XYZ file of C-alpha atoms in Angstrom:
585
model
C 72.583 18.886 21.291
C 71.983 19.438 24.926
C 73.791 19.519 27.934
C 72.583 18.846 31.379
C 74.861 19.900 34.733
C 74.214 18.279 37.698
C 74.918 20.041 41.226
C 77.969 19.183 42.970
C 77.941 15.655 45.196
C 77.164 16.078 48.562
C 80.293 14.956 50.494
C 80.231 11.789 52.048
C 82.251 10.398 54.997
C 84.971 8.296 53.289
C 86.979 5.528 55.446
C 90.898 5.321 55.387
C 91.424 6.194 51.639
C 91.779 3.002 49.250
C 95.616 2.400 48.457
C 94.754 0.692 45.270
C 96.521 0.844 41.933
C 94.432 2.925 40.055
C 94.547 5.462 42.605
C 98.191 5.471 42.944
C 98.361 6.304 39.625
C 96.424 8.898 39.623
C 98.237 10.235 42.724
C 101.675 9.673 40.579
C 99.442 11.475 37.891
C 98.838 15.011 40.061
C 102.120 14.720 42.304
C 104.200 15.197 38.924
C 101.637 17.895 37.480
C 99.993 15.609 34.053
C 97.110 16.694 35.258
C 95.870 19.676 37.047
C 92.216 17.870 37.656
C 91.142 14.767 37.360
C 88.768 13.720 34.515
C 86.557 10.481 34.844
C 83.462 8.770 33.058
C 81.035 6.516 33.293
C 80.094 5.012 30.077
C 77.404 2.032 29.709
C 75.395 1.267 26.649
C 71.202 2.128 27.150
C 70.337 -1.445 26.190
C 69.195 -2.861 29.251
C 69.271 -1.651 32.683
C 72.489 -2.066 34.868
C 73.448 -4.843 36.920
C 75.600 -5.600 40.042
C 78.634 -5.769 38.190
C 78.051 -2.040 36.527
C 78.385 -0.791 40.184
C 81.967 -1.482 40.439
C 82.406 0.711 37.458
C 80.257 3.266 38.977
C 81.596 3.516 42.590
C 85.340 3.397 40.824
C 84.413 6.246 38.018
C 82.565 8.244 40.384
C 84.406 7.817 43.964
C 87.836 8.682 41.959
C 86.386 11.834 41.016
C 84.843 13.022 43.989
C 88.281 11.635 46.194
C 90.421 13.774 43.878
C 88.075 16.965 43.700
C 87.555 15.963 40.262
C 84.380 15.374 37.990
C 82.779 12.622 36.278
C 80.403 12.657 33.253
C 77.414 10.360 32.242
C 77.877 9.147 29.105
C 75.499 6.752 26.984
C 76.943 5.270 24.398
C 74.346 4.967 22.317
C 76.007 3.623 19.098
C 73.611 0.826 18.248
C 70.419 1.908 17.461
C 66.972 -0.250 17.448
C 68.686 -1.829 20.611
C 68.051 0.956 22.925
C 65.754 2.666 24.405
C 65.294 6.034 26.311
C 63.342 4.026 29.589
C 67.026 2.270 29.800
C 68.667 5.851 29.536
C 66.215 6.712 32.579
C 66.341 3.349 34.560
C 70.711 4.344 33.786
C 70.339 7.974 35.130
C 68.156 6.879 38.407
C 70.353 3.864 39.184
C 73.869 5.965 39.476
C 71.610 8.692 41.700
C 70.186 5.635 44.026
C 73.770 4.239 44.524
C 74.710 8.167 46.100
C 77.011 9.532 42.746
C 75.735 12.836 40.827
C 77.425 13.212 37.353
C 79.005 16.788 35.803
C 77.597 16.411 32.725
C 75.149 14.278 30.857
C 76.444 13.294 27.756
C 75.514 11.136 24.666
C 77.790 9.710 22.172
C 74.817 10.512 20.091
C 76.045 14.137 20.898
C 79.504 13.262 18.939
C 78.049 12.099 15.901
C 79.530 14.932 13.466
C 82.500 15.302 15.446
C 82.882 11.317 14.674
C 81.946 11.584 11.025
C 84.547 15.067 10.310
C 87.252 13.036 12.240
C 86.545 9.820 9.368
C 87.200 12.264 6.778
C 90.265 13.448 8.072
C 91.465 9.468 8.260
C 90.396 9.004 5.479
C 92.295 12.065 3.860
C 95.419 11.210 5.756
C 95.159 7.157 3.901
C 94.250 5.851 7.352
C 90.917 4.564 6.298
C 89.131 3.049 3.554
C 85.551 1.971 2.229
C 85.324 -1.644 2.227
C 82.901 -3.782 0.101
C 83.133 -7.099 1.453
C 80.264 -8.552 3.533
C 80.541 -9.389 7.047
C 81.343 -12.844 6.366
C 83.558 -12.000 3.977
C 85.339 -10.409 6.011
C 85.952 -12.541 8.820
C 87.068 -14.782 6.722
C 89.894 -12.779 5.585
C 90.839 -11.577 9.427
C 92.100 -14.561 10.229
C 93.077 -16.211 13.482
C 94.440 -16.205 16.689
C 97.907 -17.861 14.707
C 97.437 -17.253 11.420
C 97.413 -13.428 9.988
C 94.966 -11.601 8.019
C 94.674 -11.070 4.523
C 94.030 -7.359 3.107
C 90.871 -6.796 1.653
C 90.639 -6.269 -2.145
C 88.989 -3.387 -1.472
C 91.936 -1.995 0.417
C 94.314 0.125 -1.937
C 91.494 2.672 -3.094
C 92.258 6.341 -3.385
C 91.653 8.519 -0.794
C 89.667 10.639 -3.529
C 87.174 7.386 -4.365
C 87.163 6.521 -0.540
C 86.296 9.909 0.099
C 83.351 9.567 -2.890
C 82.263 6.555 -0.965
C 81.754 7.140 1.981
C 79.754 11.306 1.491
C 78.034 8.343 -0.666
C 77.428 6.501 2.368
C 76.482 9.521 4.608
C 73.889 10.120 1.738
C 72.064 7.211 1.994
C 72.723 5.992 -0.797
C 73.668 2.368 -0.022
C 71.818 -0.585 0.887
C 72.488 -1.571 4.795
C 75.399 -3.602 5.133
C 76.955 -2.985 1.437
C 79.796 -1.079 2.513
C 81.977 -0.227 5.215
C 84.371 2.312 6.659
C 87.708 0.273 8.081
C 90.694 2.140 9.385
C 93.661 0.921 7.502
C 96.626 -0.458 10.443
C 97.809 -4.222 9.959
C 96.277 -7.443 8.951
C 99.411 -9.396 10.254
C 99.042 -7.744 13.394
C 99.543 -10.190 16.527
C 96.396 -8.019 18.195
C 93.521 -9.091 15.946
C 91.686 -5.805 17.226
C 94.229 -4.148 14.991
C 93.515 -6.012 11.667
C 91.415 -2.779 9.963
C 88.994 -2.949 12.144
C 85.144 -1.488 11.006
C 84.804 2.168 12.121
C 81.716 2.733 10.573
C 78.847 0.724 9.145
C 75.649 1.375 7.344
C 72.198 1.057 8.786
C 69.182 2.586 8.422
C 67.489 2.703 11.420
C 66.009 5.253 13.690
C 68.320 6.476 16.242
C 66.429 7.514 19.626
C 68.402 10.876 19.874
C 69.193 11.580 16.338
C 66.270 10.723 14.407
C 67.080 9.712 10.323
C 69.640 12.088 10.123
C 72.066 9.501 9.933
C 72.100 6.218 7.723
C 75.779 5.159 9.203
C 76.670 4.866 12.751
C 79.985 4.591 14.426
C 81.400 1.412 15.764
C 81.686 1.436 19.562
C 84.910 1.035 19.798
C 85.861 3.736 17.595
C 82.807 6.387 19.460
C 84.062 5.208 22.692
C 87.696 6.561 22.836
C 87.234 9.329 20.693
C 84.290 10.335 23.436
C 86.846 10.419 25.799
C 89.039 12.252 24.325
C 86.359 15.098 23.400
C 85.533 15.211 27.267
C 89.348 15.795 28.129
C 88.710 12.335 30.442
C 92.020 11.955 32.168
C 91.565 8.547 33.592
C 89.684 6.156 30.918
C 88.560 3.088 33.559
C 87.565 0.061 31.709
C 87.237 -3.969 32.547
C 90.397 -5.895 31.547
C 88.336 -6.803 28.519
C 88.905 -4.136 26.990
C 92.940 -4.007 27.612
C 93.535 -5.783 24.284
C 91.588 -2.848 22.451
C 93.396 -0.568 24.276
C 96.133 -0.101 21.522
C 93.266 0.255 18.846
C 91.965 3.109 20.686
C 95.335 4.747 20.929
C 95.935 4.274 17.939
C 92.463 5.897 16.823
C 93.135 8.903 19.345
C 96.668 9.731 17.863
C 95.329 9.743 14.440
C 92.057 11.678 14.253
C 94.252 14.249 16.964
C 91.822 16.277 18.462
C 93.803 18.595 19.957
C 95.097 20.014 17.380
C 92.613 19.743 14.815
C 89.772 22.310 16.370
C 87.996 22.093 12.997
C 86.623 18.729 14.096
C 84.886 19.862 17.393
C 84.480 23.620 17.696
C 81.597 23.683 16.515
C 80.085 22.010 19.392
C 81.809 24.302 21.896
C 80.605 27.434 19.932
C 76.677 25.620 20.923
C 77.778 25.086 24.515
C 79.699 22.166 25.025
C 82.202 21.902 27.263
C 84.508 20.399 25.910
C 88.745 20.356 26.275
C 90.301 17.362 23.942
C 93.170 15.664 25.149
C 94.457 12.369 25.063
C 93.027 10.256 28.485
C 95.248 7.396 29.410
C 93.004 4.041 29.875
C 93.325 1.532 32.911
C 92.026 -1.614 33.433
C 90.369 -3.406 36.163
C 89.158 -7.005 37.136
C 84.959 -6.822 37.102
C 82.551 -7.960 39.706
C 81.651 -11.450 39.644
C 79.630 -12.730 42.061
C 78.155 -16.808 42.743
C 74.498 -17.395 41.842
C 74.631 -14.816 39.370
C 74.663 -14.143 35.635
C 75.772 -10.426 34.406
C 75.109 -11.497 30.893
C 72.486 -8.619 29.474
C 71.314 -11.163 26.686
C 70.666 -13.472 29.512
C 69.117 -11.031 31.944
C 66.499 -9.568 29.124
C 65.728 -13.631 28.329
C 64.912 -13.686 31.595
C 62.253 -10.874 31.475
C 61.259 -11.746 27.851
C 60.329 -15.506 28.818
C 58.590 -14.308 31.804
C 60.689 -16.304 34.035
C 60.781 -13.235 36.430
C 58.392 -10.383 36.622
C 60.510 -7.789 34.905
C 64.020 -6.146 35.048
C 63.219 -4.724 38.790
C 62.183 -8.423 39.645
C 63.540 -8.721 43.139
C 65.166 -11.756 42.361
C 66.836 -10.005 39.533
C 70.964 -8.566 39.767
C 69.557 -5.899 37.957
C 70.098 -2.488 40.197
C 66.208 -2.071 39.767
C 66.188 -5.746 41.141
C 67.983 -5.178 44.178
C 66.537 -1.774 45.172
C 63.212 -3.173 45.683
C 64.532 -6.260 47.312
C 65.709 -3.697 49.838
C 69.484 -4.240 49.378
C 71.137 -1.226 50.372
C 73.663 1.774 48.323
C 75.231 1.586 51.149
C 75.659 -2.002 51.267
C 76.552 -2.160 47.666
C 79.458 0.561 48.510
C 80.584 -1.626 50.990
C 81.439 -4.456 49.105
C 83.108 -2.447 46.296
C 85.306 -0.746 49.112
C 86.206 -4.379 50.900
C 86.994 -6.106 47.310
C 89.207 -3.008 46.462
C 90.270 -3.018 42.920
C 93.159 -5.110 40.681
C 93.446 -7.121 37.346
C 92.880 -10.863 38.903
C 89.347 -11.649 37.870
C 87.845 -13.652 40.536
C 84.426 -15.160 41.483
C 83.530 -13.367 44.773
C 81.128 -15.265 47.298
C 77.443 -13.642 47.152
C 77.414 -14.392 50.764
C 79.694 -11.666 51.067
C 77.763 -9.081 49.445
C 75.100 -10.182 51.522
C 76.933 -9.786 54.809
C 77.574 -6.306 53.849
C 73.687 -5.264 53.226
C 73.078 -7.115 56.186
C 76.201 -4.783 57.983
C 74.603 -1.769 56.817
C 70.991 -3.143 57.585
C 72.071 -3.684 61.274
C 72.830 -0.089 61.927
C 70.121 1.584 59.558
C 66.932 -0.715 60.178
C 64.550 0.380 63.239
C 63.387 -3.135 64.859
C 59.409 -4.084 64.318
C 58.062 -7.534 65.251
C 56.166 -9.863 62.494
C 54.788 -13.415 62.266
C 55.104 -15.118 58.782
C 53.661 -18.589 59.401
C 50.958 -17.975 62.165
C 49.753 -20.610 65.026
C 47.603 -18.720 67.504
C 48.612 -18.280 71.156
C 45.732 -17.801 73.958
C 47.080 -16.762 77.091
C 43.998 -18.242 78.886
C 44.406 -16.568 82.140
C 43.752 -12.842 81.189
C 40.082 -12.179 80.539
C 38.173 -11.608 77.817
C 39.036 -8.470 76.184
C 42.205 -7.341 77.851
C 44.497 -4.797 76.072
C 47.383 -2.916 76.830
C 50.175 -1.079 75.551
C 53.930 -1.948 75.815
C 56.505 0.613 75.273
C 59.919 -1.168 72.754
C 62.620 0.325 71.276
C 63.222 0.623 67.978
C 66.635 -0.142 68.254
C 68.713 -2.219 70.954
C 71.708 -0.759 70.046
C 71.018 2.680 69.679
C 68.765 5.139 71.175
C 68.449 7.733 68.801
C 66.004 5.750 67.162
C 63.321 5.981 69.843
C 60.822 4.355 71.053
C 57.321 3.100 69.884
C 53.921 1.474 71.497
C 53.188 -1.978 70.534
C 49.429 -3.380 71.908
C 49.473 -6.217 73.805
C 46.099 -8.450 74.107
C 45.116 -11.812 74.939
C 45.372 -13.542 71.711
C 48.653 -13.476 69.977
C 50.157 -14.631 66.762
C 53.377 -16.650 67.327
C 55.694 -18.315 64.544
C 54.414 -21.859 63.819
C 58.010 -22.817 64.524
C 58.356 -21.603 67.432
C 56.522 -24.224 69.175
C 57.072 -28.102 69.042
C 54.426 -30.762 70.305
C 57.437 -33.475 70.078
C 60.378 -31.252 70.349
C 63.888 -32.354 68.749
C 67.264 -32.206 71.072
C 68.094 -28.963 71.922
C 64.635 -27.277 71.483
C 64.588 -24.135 73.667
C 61.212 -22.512 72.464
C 57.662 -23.308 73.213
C 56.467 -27.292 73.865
C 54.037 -29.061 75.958
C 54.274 -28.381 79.739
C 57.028 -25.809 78.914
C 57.619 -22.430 79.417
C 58.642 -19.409 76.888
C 59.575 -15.931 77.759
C 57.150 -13.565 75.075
C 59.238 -10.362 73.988
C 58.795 -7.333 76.335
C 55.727 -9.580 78.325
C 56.868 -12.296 80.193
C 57.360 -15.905 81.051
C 54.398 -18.612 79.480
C 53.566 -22.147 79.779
C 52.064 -23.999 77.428
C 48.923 -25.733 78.879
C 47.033 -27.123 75.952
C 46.903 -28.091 72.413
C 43.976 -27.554 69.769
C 43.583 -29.306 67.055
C 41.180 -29.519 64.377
C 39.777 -32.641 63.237
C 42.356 -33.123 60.791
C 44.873 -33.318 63.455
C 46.861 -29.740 62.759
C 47.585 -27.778 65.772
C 45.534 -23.954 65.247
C 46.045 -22.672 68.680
C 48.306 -23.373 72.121
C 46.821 -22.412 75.096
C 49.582 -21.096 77.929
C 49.298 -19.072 81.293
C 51.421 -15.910 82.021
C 53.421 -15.876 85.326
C 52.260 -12.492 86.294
C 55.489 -11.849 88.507
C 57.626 -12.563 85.477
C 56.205 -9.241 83.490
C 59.037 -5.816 83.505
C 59.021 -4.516 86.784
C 57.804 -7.234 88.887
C 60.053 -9.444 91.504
C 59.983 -12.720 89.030
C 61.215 -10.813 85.741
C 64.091 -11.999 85.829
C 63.943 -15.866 86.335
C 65.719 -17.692 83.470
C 64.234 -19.392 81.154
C 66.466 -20.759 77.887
C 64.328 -19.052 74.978
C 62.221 -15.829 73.934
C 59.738 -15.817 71.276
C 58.206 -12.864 69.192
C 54.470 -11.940 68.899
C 51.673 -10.023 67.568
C 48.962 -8.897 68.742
C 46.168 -11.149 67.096
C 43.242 -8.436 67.880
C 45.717 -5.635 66.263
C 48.302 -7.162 64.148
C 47.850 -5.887 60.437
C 47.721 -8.662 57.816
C 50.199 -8.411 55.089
C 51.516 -10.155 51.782
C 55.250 -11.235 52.794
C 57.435 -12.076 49.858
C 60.511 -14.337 50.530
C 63.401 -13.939 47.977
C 66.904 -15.650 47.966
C 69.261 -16.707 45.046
C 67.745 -16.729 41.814
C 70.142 -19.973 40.945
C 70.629 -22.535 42.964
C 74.433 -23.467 41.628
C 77.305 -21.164 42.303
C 78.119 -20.899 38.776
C 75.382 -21.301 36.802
C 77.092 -20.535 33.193
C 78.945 -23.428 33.367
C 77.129 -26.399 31.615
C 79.692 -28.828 32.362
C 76.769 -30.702 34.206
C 74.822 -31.292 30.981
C 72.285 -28.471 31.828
C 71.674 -25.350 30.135
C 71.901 -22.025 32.645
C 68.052 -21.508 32.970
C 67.423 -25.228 33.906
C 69.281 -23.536 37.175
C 66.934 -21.401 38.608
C 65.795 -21.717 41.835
C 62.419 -22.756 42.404
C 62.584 -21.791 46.044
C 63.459 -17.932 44.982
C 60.322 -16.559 45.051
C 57.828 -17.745 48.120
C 54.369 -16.077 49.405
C 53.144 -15.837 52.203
C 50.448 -13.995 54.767
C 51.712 -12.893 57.930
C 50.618 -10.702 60.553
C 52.449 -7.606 61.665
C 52.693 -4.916 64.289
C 50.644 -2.045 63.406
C 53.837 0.334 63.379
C 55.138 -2.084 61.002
C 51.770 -1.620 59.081
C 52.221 2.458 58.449
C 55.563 2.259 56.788
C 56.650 4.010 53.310
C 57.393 2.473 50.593
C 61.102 1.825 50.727
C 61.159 1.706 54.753
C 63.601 -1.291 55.782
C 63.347 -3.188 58.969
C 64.280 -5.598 61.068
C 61.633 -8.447 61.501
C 62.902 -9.965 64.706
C 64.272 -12.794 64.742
C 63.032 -13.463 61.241
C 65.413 -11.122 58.667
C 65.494 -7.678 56.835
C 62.393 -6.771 55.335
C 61.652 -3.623 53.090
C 57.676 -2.240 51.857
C 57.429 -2.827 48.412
C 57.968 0.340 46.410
C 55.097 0.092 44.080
C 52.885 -2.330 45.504
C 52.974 -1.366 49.012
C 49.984 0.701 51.116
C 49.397 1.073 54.708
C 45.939 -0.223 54.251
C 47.110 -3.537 52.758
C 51.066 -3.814 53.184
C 53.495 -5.990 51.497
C 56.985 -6.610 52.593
C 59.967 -8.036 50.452
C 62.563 -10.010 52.839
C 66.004 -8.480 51.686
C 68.004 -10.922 53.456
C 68.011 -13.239 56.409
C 69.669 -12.884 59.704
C 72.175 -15.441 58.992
C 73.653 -17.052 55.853
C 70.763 -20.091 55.591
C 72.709 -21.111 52.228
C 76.412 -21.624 54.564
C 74.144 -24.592 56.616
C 73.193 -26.239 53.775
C 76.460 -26.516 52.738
C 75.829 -24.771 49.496
């Protein structure tokens, strides 16, 4: 068993502090002296990599410690072998570090395994559990329903001594997967159906990632998970109001096996290191993060990747953490949405637009400004010769200086947007048309003189003059004209491979079939679009990772494995504006 400390969290800024309930009862919690520190967790399963709804959890297990001058541990529960895998445990341990949260201690429930097995002997000894013979189906036939009770098993009314035979039996190997298994003995009329004997452990004989063979029977996760917390000395056990009807199972588990004052169980793993202080943590319950256009299902989510309907869990079309890292969404962002939504126990579909108004919030004040064209028509400004260059001085940020300043070249031939001119413009066009004149970013005023076409009839180049007393500094600069357009430098610009995400659905809800059509038939065909642009050679020399503002076009990040300065790609994050509110989605 190993243990691995993590350095205390760098302190963050923190707005007005949240007012919610959880944190009022922890407040209630210190003020009256139940706890001297608080004691928090974060607990997922390594059987897929997290999603947008695990960062709730996170922000709430980790931000509660760190507000309180608490801790919080890491802790896999990694109860179900041949599902998991240690590239999840990794992909786990990165994603809580990206999102700005540094755990105490890393912890397995793997790490618990004998404490879990002594503790089954003791229920066992005390007539709180037996070894039950009936098959799965078997038995949930006898659990009954939601309004009828459950039968007891046959099996039920064995002596502790032949329970006890059983189940060393069991821990021996001797039994064929599935054959037998460990139930803890409450009520089979109870109005809780959690409560009706549920399994505790069952046998299967499969390689554990952390444990090897030693052990043909695993724990049930229920029964690992409070009993972790209890070994941790977690004050504050945070779960989703799924878990609110288990909560009296897990009491019920805790007060039995009683930690505390059964040292036998556990001191063994303090007298290798552990830190560990049992006590009984008191478990709250929260509404999760749902978002629109989203699925949090991990069944769904690995279909996803295992029919190759995406290009793998850090697909940036994927909810996945991994997914919206490389998409460029921010920690930031992601923090601020968990701080606006605050926390209760009404379960709620939240509008993705308003996740992505907070990236784009954060975006705003983080993102140095570059210029890019994604659909190119080519701009001659016909009356600067042949050859002319120059260099224009921009900021990198109109709304704050600290950024700095950068050189952009300037040359004769330019790279506009295709949309930003019209040869029959529509009512209300303010941008570049026949006979009309454009103001170019940082140059000046243009007309447009002439169109070229090629023989198909597609426009490939306008042809404009400059108004040389419209350029910074001269008497004409600032004569109105209604629009400005964005431009690069056709001589320098730096080709690149532009990749424009959005919604991986295209129906706020796509779980619900009510329509006839099954979740996947809901994918959005539009999600993934490529495209070759042209961009400013500061744009060009960017890290993998560095965000910016494309103006006038959206957030863009450089791809963090595929992108190189010699042959850049950029993944648009978000647009400048909520495209989806205009289509009336």
């Amino acid at each position: 068993m190993s243990t691995e400390s993590a350095a205390k969290p760098a302190d963050t800024p923190e707005t007005d502090a949240p007012r919610d309930f959880v944190r009022q009862i922890v407040r209630e919690d210190l003020a009256r002296g139940k706890h001297a520190a608080i004691r928090t967790r974060f607990p997922p399963e390594p059987n897929g990599y997290l999603h947008i709804g695990h960062a709730k959890a996170i922000c709430l297990d980790f931000g509660i410690a760190r507000e309180f001058g608490g801790w919080c541990n890491l802790r896999l529960d990694d109860t179900n072998p041949g599902k998991e895998d240690p590239e999840f445990v990794e992909g786990i341990k990165d994603d809580v570090r990206w999102l700005g949260y540094e755990w105490h201690d890393l912890r397995h429930a793997s790490d618990y395994f004998e404490v879990f097995y002594r503790a089954a002997i003791k229920l066992i000894e005390d007539g709180h559990a037996y070894v039950d013979d009936l098959t799965a189906e078997q038995m949930r036939e006898y659990r009954g329903t939601l309004t009828e009770p459950g039968r007891n098993s046959p099996f039920r009314d064995r002596s502790a001594e032949e329970n006890l035979d059983l189940f060393r039996r069991m821990r021996a190997g001797e039994f064929a997967d599935g054959s037998k298994t460990l139930r803890a003995k409450i009520d089979m009329a109870s109005g809780n159906i959690n409560l009706r004997d549920p399994a505790i452990y069952r046998i299967r004989k499969v390689t554990h990632q952390n444990t090897g063979d030693e052990w043909p029977i695993y724990p049930m996760y229920d029964y690992a998970h409070c009993l972790s917390d209890a070994l941790e000395g977690i004050t504050h056990s945070l779960c989703t109001l799924e878990f609110e009807d288990h909560r009296p199972l897990y009491d019920w588990l805790v007060d039995n096996v009683d930690l505390p004052s059964h040292p036998e169980l556990w001191q063994h793993m303090r007298d290798a290191g552990f830190r560990t202080e049992p006590a009984k943590p008191r478990q709250i319950e929260f509404s999760r993060l749902n978002l629109s256009y989203m699925i949090t299902s991990k069944r769904k989510l690995a279909q996803l990747v295992n029919d190759g309907l995406v290009e793998g869990w850090d697909d940036p079309r994927m909810n996945t953490l991994r997914g919206l890292r490389r998409r460029g969404f921010t920690p930031g962002g992601i923090r601020l949405l968990i701080e606006r939504l605050g926390v209760s126990k009404q379960n709620s579909v939240i509008d993705y637009a308003i996740l992505e108004n907070c990236v784009r919030e954060d975006l705003d004040a983080s993102s140095p400004r570059r210029m890019a064209v994604i659909d190119p028509l080519k701009l001659v400004i016909t009356n600067l010769p042949e050859g002319h260059e120059e260099t224009l001085t921009f900021s990198n940020h109109p709304k704050d200086e600290s950024f700095g300043t950068r050189q952009i070249p300037f040359s004769r031939e330019l790279w506009i947007e295709r949309e930003d001119f019209a040869e029959v413009p529509p009512k209300g066009f303010h941008r570049l048309k026949p006979d009309g004149e454009v103001r170019l970013r940082g140059v000046g005023i243009v007309k447009c003189e002439q169109i070229v076409k090629d023989a198909g009839g597609n426009i490939t180049e306008v042809h404009c003059t400059l108004d040389p007393e419209s350029r910074s500094g001269m008497p004409g600069a600032d004569r109105k004209v209604k629009g400005t357009i964005h431009w690069v430098s056709a001589r320098h610009g730096v080709a690149a491979d532009i990749r424009l995400y959005d919604r991986l659905f295209n129906v706020p809800t796509p779980d619900d079939e009510s329509d006839g059509k099954a979740w996947i038939e809901h994918i959005n065909p539009e999600a993934k679009r490529l495209v070759r642009g042209w961009l400013e050679p500061a744009a060009a020399q960017a890290a993998p990772e560095q965000r910016y503002q494309f103006e006038r076009l959206g957030y863009f990040v450089a791809d963090r494995i595929d992108h190189r300065a010699e042959a850049p790609v950029f993944n648009r994050t978000v647009t400048l504006r909520d495209t989806w509110a205009k289509q009336g989605a």
